[in-house]
């Protein structure tokens, strides 16, 4: 049987938050960090370097927190962040496991930095459910850059026409299609099988 792989995005697909505000909705109440300060002082200034593997998360958080939340350690914020951003869609995961038993490889294709990638893979034990994880910091590029998709293909050693991909951002889906992947927008309203059939990928 020819190898076929289902590539799955993490945030907004496999991992979703019950609150529309996401993991940081109670950040100021719980840790005393205004979300606007975190966005301006960390994500806008440092995230691109961190998520592309050019800088360590803890190092850049230490710089940022010293400016607007010196009483909060990088370790405390990371634990709060990761534990509050760990709501796995168990229904989707269960369907994916059935597809895996049917012979499809399962891979994660996601924009993550090193520490959260390890948290997802090891602490949340996604390693038990997926055959591989391909993420921005390890590849040096991120979606929707075509370089990301090519790097994933190379790492997984799977040809583009043998890949089906789900993501919650249309730009990422369109870029995947431009690279020769079958891809569908994930909204949670359809099963993976239904999306596969909609693009006629399962019949290839």
Tab-separated table of N, CA and C in Angstrom, residues 141-153 171 174-181:
chain	number	residue	atom	x	y	z
A	141	UNK	N	10.906	27.853	9.476
A	141	UNK	CA	9.928	28.565	8.657
A	141	UNK	C	8.546	28.188	9.152
A	142	UNK	N	7.542	28.952	8.724
A	142	UNK	CA	6.195	28.698	9.215
A	142	UNK	C	5.159	28.882	8.112
A	143	UNK	N	3.979	28.365	8.346
A	143	UNK	CA	2.866	28.543	7.428
A	143	UNK	C	2.491	30.020	7.348
A	144	UNK	N	2.059	30.515	6.195
A	144	UNK	CA	1.808	29.814	4.938
A	144	UNK	C	2.968	29.847	3.935
A	145	UNK	N	4.183	30.066	4.399
A	145	UNK	CA	5.350	30.044	3.514
A	145	UNK	C	5.457	28.666	2.860
A	146	UNK	N	5.607	28.637	1.558
A	146	UNK	CA	5.745	27.355	0.857
A	146	UNK	C	6.923	26.545	1.379
A	147	UNK	N	7.940	27.220	1.900
A	147	UNK	CA	9.104	26.518	2.434
A	147	UNK	C	8.709	25.582	3.582
A	148	UNK	N	7.692	25.971	4.340
A	148	UNK	CA	7.227	25.124	5.442
A	148	UNK	C	6.713	23.789	4.913
A	149	UNK	N	5.880	23.838	3.903
A	149	UNK	CA	5.284	22.613	3.363
A	149	UNK	C	6.352	21.718	2.727
A	150	UNK	N	7.296	22.332	2.030
A	150	UNK	CA	8.378	21.545	1.431
A	150	UNK	C	9.238	20.902	2.512
A	151	UNK	N	9.479	21.626	3.590
A	151	UNK	CA	10.280	21.077	4.685
A	151	UNK	C	9.562	19.918	5.363
A	152	UNK	N	8.247	20.022	5.498
A	152	UNK	CA	7.460	18.932	6.090
A	152	UNK	C	7.514	17.698	5.205
A	153	UNK	N	7.360	17.891	3.913
A	153	UNK	CA	7.437	16.763	2.979
A	153	UNK	C	8.778	16.046	3.113
A	171	UNK	N	-5.628	30.775	4.577
A	171	UNK	CA	-4.349	31.072	3.924
A	171	UNK	C	-3.428	29.864	3.965
A	174	UNK	N	-4.829	27.223	1.462
A	174	UNK	CA	-4.543	27.592	0.074
A	174	UNK	C	-3.074	27.393	-0.270
A	175	UNK	N	-2.185	27.728	0.651
A	175	UNK	CA	-0.752	27.531	0.405
A	175	UNK	C	-0.426	26.052	0.260
A	176	UNK	N	-1.076	25.214	1.069
A	176	UNK	CA	-0.868	23.768	0.962
A	176	UNK	C	-1.303	23.262	-0.411
A	177	UNK	N	-2.436	23.739	-0.872
A	177	UNK	CA	-2.913	23.336	-2.200
A	177	UNK	C	-1.952	23.782	-3.294
A	178	UNK	N	-1.395	24.974	-3.132
A	178	UNK	CA	-0.429	25.463	-4.111
A	178	UNK	C	0.816	24.578	-4.163
A	179	UNK	N	1.091	23.893	-3.058
A	179	UNK	CA	2.238	22.990	-2.997
A	179	UNK	C	1.884	21.561	-3.404
A	180	UNK	N	0.653	21.361	-3.858
A	180	UNK	CA	0.267	20.044	-4.331
A	180	UNK	C	-0.371	19.140	-3.296
A	181	UNK	N	-0.615	19.666	-2.084
A	181	UNK	CA	-1.289	18.878	-1.071
A	181	UNK	C	-2.805	18.957	-1.293
